[in-house]
Amino acid sequence: MRSATLPTLLTLTALLAACGGGGSGGTPPTPTPVPPAGSVCPQGVSSGPSAQAAPLPFQPDFTAGTVTADWTAPHVPGEVLILGPAAANLSAQSVSALAGVTVQEVVPGLKLAATPAGRDDAAFAASLHAAGLRVQPNYLYRAQALPNDPGVNAGLPISGTRVTQTYLNRIKAPAAWDFLTACGKTPQGVVTAVIDSGVDASHNDLTGRLLTPQTVTSGAATQDDARHGTGVTGIIGAATNNGVAVAGLTWGGTNMLSIRMLDAAGEGSTTQLVQALQRAMNAGAKVINLSLGFEGANPDTAVSSALTDAAKQAVVIAAAGNTPGVGLFFPASHPAVISVGAVGSTNGTLACYSAKPDASQTAVAGNFIVAPGGIDSRCGDKGGINDYTLTLMPGSGYGLMSGTSFAAPQVSGVAALVRAANSNLTADDTKKLILATVDRSAGLPLLDANAAVRAATR
């Protein structure tokens, strides 16, 4: 059972409408393979992505850092996590505090203990801590989007209005595609993991794009009951230049890995996120998208250790959060992560719901970037229908979305293009390159796809 009330979990603004049909979104311009004047791609990388290097082993250091357990934060009741080397060979016989307690391994070095009946989680954890063990809650994470008014259920037809993917031009994606095509490359990405609520694997705009979907929760990997992961996946990897509805930032290739860790209510736990990161690493993912989180600077030691390890192989991108004035949510506040806020109808103003680094987060403020996330009229962000984010919906439909959940995958898509364009770039190289090439002309660090892919080929 999970707590019925989650007062501090992140809830983003979001899904405005679902509109079926194959052509509601229009087709973005096709890149023109005409090289610009002068030399391009001087490093001479081959066309198409290089073969994937062998995945790094998943070996988080659960002994790193100090465990700061917040038992007031939303967490799975009746469960306590045990971290570190003592957890590797843990037994009820060797730790009297665990006598009669059910303990199971999540991944090596991380164990899950069931709180004995009639005992409080925090008090049980305190007894384990007194016995010399590193312990923390099994925190709850939530997708960073929620339905926005009644149109989400009945569907909100957009008849008479041609809705386009305006965010593509705002982040200069067509120019990046043109440049890559001129270099003799198909604008496609490396293996990109979307850790979210699953994916509608039968969606007609994901044909040929998906690696075998995986799940670490009870829901089916090929379904998206929370109506979130399909939209996130579509922004990165909807099939492009196929005459069907919308375009993903990475054009083609079977390189999108959906890992379901959020259930039908859009919730997932620490253990599930650690397991999902392990799956992504094992699959050789070079980019990982996390459009999920909760309010709090960085209380989750287990996930923090796993993120540090994952960032050795993959560029990790996380949505900043949708509550302004409280700082970056976690995992966006992790130092190895690119945190992504949202701009609304203009590039120089944060969307009214978007989080950003606060005064206590100066150490990670340099990892903050923005991308169009859609507007939210409920907080006074006025704009037109094209100021929402058009993407995929379960049931081979299309919908208008808003939230930092849908800004983050734009950065993930560009990271995938960059690493495919130059396979010599490490995850850290790619992170630094994307942050260094942002467009600050309007005052905020706006994602610039064209500048990033050009920089990658120098």
PDB file of C-alpha atoms in Angstrom, residues 6 59 100 288 440:
ATOM      1  CA  LEU A   6       1.293  12.896  -1.262  1.00  0.00           C
ATOM      2  CA  GLN A  59      28.066  -0.217  -9.782  1.00  0.00           C
ATOM      3  CA  GLY A 100      12.251 -11.802  11.995  1.00  0.00           C
ATOM      4  CA  ILE A 288      18.556   8.981 -20.001  1.00  0.00           C
ATOM      5  CA  ARG A 440      21.172  33.544 -24.061  1.00  0.00           C
TER       6      ARG A 440
END
